Coordinates of C-alpha atoms and ligand atoms in Angstrom, one line a residue:
X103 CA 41.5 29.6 34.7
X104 CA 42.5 33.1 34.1
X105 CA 46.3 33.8 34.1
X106 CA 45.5 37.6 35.5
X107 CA 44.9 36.1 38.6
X108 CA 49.1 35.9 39.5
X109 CA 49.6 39.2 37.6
X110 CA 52.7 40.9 39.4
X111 CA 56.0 42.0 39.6
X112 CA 57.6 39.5 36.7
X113 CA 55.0 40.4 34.2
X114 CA 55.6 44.9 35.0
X115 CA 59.5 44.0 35.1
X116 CA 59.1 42.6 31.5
X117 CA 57.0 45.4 30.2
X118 CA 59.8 48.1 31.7
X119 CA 62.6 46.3 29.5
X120 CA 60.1 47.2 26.1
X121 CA 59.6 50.5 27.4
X122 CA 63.1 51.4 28.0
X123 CA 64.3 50.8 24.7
X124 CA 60.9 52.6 22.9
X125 CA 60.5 49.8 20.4
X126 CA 56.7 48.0 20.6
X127 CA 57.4 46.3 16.8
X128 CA 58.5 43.1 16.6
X129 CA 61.0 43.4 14.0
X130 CA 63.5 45.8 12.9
X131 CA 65.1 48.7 15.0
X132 CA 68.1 47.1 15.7
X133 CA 70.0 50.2 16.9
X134 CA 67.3 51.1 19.6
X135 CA 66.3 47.6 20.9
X136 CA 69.5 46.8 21.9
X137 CA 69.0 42.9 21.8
X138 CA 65.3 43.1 22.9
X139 CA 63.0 41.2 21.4
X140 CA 60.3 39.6 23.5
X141 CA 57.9 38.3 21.1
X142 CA 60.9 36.4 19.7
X143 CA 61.9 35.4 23.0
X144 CA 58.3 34.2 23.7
X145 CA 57.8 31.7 20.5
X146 CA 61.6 30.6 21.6
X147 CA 60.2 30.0 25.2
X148 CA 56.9 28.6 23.9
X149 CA 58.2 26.2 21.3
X150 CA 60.7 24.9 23.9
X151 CA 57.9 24.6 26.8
X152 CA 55.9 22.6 24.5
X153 CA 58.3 20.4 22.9
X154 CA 57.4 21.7 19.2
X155 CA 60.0 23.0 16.9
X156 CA 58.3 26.0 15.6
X157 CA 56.1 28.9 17.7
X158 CA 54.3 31.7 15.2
X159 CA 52.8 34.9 18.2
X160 CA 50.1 36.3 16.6
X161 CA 47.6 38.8 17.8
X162 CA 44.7 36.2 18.8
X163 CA 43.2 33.2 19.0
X164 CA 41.0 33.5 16.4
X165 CA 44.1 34.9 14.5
X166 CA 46.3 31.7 15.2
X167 CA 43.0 29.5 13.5
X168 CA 43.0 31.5 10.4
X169 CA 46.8 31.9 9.7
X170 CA 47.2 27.7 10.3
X171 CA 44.3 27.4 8.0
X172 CA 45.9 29.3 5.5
X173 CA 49.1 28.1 5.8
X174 CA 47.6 24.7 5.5
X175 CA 46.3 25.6 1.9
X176 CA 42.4 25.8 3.3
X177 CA 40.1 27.7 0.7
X178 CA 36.8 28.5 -1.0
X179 CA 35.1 25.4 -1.6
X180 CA 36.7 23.4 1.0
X181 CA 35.5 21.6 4.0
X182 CA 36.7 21.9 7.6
X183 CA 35.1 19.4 10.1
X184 CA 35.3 20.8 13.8
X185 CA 32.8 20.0 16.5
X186 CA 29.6 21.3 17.6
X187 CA 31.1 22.6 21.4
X188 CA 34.2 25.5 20.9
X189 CA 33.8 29.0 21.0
X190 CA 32.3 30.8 18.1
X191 CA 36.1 31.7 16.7
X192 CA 37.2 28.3 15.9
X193 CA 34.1 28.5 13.0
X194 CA 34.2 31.8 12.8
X195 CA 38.2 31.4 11.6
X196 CA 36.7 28.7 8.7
X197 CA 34.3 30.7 7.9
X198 CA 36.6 33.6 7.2
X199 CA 39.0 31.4 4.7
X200 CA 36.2 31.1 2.5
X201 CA 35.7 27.5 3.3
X202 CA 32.5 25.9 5.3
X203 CA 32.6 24.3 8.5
X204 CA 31.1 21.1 9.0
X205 CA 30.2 19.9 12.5
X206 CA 30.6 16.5 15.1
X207 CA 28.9 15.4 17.9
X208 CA 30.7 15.3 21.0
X209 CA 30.9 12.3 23.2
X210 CA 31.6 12.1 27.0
X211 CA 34.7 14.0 26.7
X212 CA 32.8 17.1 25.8
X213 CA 34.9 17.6 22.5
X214 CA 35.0 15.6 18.8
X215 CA 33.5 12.3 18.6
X216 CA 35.4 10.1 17.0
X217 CA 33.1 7.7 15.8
X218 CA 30.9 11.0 14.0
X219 CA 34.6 12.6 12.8
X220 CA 34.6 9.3 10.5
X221 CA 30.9 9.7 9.0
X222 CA 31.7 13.8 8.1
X223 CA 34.4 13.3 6.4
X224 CA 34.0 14.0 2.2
X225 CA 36.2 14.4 -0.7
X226 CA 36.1 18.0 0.1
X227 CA 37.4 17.9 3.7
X228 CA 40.6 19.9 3.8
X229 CA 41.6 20.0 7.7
X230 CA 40.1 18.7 10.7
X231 CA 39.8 21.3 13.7
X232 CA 39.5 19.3 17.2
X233 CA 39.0 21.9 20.0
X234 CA 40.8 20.8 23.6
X235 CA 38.1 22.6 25.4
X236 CA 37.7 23.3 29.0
X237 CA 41.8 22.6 29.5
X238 CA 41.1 19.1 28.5
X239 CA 42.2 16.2 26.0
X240 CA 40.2 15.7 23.0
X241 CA 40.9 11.8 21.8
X242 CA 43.3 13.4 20.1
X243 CA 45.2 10.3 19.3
X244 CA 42.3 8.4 17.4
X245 CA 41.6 11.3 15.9
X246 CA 45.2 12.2 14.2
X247 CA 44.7 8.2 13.2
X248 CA 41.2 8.6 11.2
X249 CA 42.7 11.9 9.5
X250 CA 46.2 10.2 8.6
X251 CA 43.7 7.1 6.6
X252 CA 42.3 10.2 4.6
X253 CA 45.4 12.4 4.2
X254 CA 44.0 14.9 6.1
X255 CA 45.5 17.3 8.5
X256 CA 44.6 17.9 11.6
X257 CA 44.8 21.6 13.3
X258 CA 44.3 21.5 17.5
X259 CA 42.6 24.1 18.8
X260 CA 44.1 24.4 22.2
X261 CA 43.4 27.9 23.0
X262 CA 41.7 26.5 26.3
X263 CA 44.4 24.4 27.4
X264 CA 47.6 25.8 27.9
X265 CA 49.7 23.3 30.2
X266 CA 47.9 20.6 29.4
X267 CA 49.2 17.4 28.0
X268 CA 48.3 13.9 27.0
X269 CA 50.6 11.2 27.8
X270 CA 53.4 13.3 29.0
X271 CA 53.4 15.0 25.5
X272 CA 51.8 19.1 25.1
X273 CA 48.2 19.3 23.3
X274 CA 48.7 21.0 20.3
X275 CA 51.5 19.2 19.2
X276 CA 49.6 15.3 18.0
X277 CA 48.9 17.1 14.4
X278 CA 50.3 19.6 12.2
X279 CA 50.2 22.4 14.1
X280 CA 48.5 24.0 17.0
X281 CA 46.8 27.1 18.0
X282 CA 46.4 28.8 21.3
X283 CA 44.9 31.9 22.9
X284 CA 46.4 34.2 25.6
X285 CA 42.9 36.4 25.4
X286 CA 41.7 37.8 28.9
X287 CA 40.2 35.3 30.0
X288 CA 42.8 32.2 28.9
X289 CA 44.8 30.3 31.4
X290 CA 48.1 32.2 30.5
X291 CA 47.1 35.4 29.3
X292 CA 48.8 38.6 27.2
X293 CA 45.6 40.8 26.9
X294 CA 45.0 40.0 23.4
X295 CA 47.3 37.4 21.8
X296 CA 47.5 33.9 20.1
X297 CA 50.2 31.4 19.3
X298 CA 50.6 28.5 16.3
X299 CA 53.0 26.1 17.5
X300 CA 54.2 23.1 14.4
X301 CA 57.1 20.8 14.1
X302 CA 57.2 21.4 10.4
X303 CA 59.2 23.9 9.1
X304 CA 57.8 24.5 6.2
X305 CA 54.6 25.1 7.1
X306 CA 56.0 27.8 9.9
X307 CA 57.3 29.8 7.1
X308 CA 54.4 29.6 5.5
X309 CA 52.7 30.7 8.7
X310 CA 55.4 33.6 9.5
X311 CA 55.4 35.4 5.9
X312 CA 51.7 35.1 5.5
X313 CA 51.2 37.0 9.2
X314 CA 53.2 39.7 8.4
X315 CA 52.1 41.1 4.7
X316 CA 54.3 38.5 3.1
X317 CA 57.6 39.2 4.2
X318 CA 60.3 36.6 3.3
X319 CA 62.5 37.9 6.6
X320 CA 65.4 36.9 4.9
X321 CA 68.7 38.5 5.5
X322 CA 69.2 41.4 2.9
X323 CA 71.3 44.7 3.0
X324 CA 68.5 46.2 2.1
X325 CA 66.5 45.3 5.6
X326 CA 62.4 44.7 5.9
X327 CA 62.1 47.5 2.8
X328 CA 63.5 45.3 0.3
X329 CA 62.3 42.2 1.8
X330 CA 61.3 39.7 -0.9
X331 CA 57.3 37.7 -0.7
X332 CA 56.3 34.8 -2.7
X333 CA 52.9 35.6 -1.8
X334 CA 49.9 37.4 -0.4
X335 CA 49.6 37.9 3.4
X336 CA 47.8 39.9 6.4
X337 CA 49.3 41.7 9.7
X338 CA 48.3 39.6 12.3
X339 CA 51.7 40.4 14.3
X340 CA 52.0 40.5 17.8
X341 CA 53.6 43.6 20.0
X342 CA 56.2 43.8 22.1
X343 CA 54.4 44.0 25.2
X344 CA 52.5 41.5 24.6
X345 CA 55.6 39.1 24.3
X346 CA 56.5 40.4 27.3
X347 CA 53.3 39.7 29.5
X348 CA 53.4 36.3 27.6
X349 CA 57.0 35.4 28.9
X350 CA 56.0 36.7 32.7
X351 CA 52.7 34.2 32.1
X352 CA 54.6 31.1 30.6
X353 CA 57.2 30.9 33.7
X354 CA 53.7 31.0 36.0
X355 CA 51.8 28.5 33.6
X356 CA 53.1 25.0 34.8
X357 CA 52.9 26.8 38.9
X358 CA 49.1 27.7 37.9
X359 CA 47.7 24.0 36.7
X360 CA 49.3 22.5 40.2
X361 CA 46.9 25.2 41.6
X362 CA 44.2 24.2 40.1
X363 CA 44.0 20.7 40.0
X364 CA 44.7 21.0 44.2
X365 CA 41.5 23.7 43.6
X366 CA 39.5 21.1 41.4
X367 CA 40.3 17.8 43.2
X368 CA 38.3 20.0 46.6
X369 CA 35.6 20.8 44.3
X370 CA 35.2 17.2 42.7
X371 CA 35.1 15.6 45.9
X372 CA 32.2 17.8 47.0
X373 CA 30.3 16.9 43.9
X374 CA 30.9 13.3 44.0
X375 CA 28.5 13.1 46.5
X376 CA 25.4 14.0 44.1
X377 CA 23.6 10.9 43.7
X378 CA 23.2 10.0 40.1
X379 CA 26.6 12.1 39.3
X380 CA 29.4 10.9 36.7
X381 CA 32.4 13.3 35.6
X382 CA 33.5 14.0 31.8
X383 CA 36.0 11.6 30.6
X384 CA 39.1 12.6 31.0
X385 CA 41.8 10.6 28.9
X386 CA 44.8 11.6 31.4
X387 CA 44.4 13.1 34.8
X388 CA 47.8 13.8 35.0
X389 CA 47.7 15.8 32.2
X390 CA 44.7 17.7 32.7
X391 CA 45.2 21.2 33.3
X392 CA 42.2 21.5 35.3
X393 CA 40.9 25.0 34.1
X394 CA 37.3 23.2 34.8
X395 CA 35.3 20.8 36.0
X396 CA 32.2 19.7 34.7
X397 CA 30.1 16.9 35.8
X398 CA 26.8 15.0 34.3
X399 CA 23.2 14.6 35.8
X400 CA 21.1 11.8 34.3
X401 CA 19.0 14.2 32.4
X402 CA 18.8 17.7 31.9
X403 CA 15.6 18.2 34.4
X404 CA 17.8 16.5 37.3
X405 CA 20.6 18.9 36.4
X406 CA 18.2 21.9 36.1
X407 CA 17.5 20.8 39.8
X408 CA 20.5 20.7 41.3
X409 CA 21.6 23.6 39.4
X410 CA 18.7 25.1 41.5
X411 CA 20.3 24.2 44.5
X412 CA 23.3 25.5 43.6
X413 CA 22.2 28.9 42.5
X414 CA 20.4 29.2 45.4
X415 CA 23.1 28.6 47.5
X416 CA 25.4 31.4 46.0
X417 CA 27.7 28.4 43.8
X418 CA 25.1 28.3 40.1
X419 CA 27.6 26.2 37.8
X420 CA 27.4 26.7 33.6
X421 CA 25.3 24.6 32.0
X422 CA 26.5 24.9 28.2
X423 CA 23.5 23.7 26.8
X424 CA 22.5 26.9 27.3
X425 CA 25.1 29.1 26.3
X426 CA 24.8 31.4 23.0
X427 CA 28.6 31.8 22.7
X428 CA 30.4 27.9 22.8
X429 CA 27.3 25.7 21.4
X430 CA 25.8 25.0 18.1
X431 CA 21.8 25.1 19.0
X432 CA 22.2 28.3 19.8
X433 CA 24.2 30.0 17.4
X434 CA 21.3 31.7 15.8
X435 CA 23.5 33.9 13.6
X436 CA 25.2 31.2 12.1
X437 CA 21.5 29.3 11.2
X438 CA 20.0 32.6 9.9
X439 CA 23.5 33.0 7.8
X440 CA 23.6 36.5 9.6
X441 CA 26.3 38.7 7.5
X442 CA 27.1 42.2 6.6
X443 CA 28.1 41.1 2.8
X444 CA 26.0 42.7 0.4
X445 CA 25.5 39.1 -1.4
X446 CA 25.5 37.2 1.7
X447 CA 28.7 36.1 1.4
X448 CA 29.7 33.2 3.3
X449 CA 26.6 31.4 3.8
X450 CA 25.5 32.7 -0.1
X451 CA 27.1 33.0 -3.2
X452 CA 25.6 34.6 -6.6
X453 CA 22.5 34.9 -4.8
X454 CA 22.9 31.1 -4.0
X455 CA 22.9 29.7 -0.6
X456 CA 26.0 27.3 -0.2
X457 CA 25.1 26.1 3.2
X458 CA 21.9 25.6 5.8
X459 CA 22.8 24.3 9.6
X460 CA 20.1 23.4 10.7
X461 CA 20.0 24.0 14.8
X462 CA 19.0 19.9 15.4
X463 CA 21.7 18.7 13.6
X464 CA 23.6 17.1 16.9
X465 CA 20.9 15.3 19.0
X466 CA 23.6 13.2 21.0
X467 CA 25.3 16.5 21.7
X468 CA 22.3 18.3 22.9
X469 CA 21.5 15.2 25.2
X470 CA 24.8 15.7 27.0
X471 CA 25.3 19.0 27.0
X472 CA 21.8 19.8 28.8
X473 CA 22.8 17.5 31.6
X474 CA 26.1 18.6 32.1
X475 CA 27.1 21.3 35.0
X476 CA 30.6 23.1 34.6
X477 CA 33.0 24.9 37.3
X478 CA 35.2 27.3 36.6
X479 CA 38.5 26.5 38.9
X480 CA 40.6 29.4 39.7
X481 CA 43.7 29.7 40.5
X482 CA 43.4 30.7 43.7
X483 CA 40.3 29.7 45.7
X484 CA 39.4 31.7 48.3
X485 CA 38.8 30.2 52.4
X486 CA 35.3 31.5 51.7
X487 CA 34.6 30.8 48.1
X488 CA 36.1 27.2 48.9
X489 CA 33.3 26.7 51.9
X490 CA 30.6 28.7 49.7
X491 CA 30.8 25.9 47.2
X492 CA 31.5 22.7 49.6
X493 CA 28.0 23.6 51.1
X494 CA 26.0 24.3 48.1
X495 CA 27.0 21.1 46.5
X496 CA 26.6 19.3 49.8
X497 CA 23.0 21.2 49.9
X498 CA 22.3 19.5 46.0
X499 CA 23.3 16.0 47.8
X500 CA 20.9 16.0 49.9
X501 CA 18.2 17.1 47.4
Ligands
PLP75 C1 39.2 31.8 23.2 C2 39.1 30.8 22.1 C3 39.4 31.1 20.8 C4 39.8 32.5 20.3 O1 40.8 33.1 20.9 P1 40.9 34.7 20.9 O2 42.3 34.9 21.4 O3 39.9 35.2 21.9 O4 40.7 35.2 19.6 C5 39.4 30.1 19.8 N1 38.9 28.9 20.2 C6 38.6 28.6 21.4 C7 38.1 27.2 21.7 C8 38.6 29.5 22.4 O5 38.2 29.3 23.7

């Protein structure tokens, strides 16, 4: 998964051209730059590599949720439906424009249900938040569907699948917009560092003013100083070295999901020799950008049991289910409406509790997730880590 396995000599060689010039801001100092600017360069490159019209950098994922959200109009008293399995961010970003998330099951493609998308939806439901997670395709196109019946738009959380597609077309791109992460641990990576990709223009102005303070960036002899702003913003800009790394990483991405699908396709083959074993769903193989693979038990005490196995042969995969940080059980914070705010602001208001999740809300979820394993596929598997796993999940085939 993680891009700063092919760090090198592209990524320093980008880095040296900000540091020659002195200028880490993305915008002015146009004597000094002397026609560098990377993070421009980067939503150019982006934009183009995904097929959208429009890239917003920003400085995280969780960044790239919240300015799409806004841009998108989401408030106080609104809705947002995501589902119960993303990373703590994508609710975290909802949370943060004053609105309350509401959340789906997932079904066998270990992101939004469909089916459970349909019953959530209210007359207060102001964007839908699908999460691609685990580099691969939420049912994207149903989904785009339901929310088009209701006149609702729908915001992909792709920040775990970089270079992966659906049909030949780039995740992230189905609704209104798109956001990704290039956080350490992300397939392509710039440190810290996000990205909202849209095909409407509009809504990317909306997106670029509101990032930085409010700035119009139109041309005017007065430069960014007399800059005019129809509205209130944030700074949620990127640097310049940042863009930099970012361009190094995109020119690796598509050479990094050929690695490892080659590394996942080893792995799956060792697994599909579990009795009882099925694989999540994936909608398009081709477009899979095999970041992970995770495969289901028939229940959660067979997959404790070959998890066993595998631990104990040096190759222990994730079982979500039991991870504090990606699944709704066991976000305790979030059902204990854990906040700094004096009034208890989000989860109270006026001394009035707006919202209760209640931790059994998502029994199908639970179901699955308990009995699911997940692999991390890296880039580059090593002779030994390769032969490590082979025998521990030929160890849990014979169990
Ligand atoms: C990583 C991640 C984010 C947040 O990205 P950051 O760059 O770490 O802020 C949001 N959503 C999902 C699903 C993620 O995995």
């Amino acid at each position: 998964m993680p891009g700063f396995e092919v760090f090198g000599d592209e990524e320093k060689r980008e880095v040296l051209d900000v540091f020659d010039t002195g200028v880490l801001f993305r915008y002015e100092f146009g004597q000094q730059r002397g026609g560098i600017y990377k993070v421009r360069q980067f939503e150019e490159a982006f934009a183009a590599y995904t097929g959208a019209g429009f890239a917003q950098a920003v400085t995280s994922g969780t960044a790239a949720l919240k300015v799409a959200m806004t841009a998108l109009g989401v408030g106080a008293g609104d809705e947002v439906i995501t589902q119960g399995f993303t990373f703590v961010a994508t609710w975290e970003a909802i949370l943060d424009t004053g609105a309350l998330p509401v959340f789906t099951e997932v079904d066998e493609t270990l992101n939004m249900d469909p089916a459970d998308l349909e019953r959530k939806i209210t007359g207060k439901t102001r964007a839908i938040i699908p999460v691609h997670m685990l580099g691969a395709q939420a049912r994207i196109e149903e989904i785009v569907a339901i929310a088009a019946k209701h006149n609702i738009p729908v915001l992909e959380d792709t920040a775990q699948a970089s270079g992966a597609r659906l049909h030949g077309q780039h995740l992230g791109t189905f609704g209104a917009c798109g956001t990704f992460s290039f956080d350490a641990v992300k397939t392509m990576t710039t440190g810290e560092g996000g990205m909202i990709i849209t095909g409407d223009e509009k809504l990317w102005r909306a997106m670029s003013e509101y990032h930085d303070h409010g700035h119009d960036h139109a041309e005017n002899p007065g430069g960014r100083g007399a800059d005019g702003r129809s509205f209130i913003g944030f700074n949620y800009r990127m640097m310049e070295l940042q863009g930099a790394i970012g361009l190094a990483q995109l020119a690796k991405l598509d050479g990094m999901v050929a690695a490892q699908k080659a590394n996942k396709k080893i792995i799956k083959e060792a697994a599909a020799a579990i009795p009882g074993v099925t694989f999540r769903t994936i909608l398009d193989e081709e477009g899979d950008s095999a970041t992970f693979l995770a495969f289901m038990l028939p229940d959660a005490e067979r997959a404790a049991a070959v998890n066993q196995v595998l631990r104990d042969n040096g190759a222990g995969a994730i079982n979500f289910g039991e991870n504090t940080w990606h699944f709704y059980p066991r976000w305790e914070h979030l059902a204990r409406g854990a906040t700094l705010c004096h009034d208890g602001w989000p989860f109270s208001y006026q001394g009035k509790r707006r919202v209760v999740y209640d931790p059994m809300a998502l029994p199908r979820s639970a179901e699955l997730m308990d009995r699911t394993l997940v692999y991390q596929i890296p880039v580059k598997l090593s002779e030994q880590q390769r032969t490590t796993m082979v025998a521990a999940l030929g160890r849990a085939a014979d169990l």
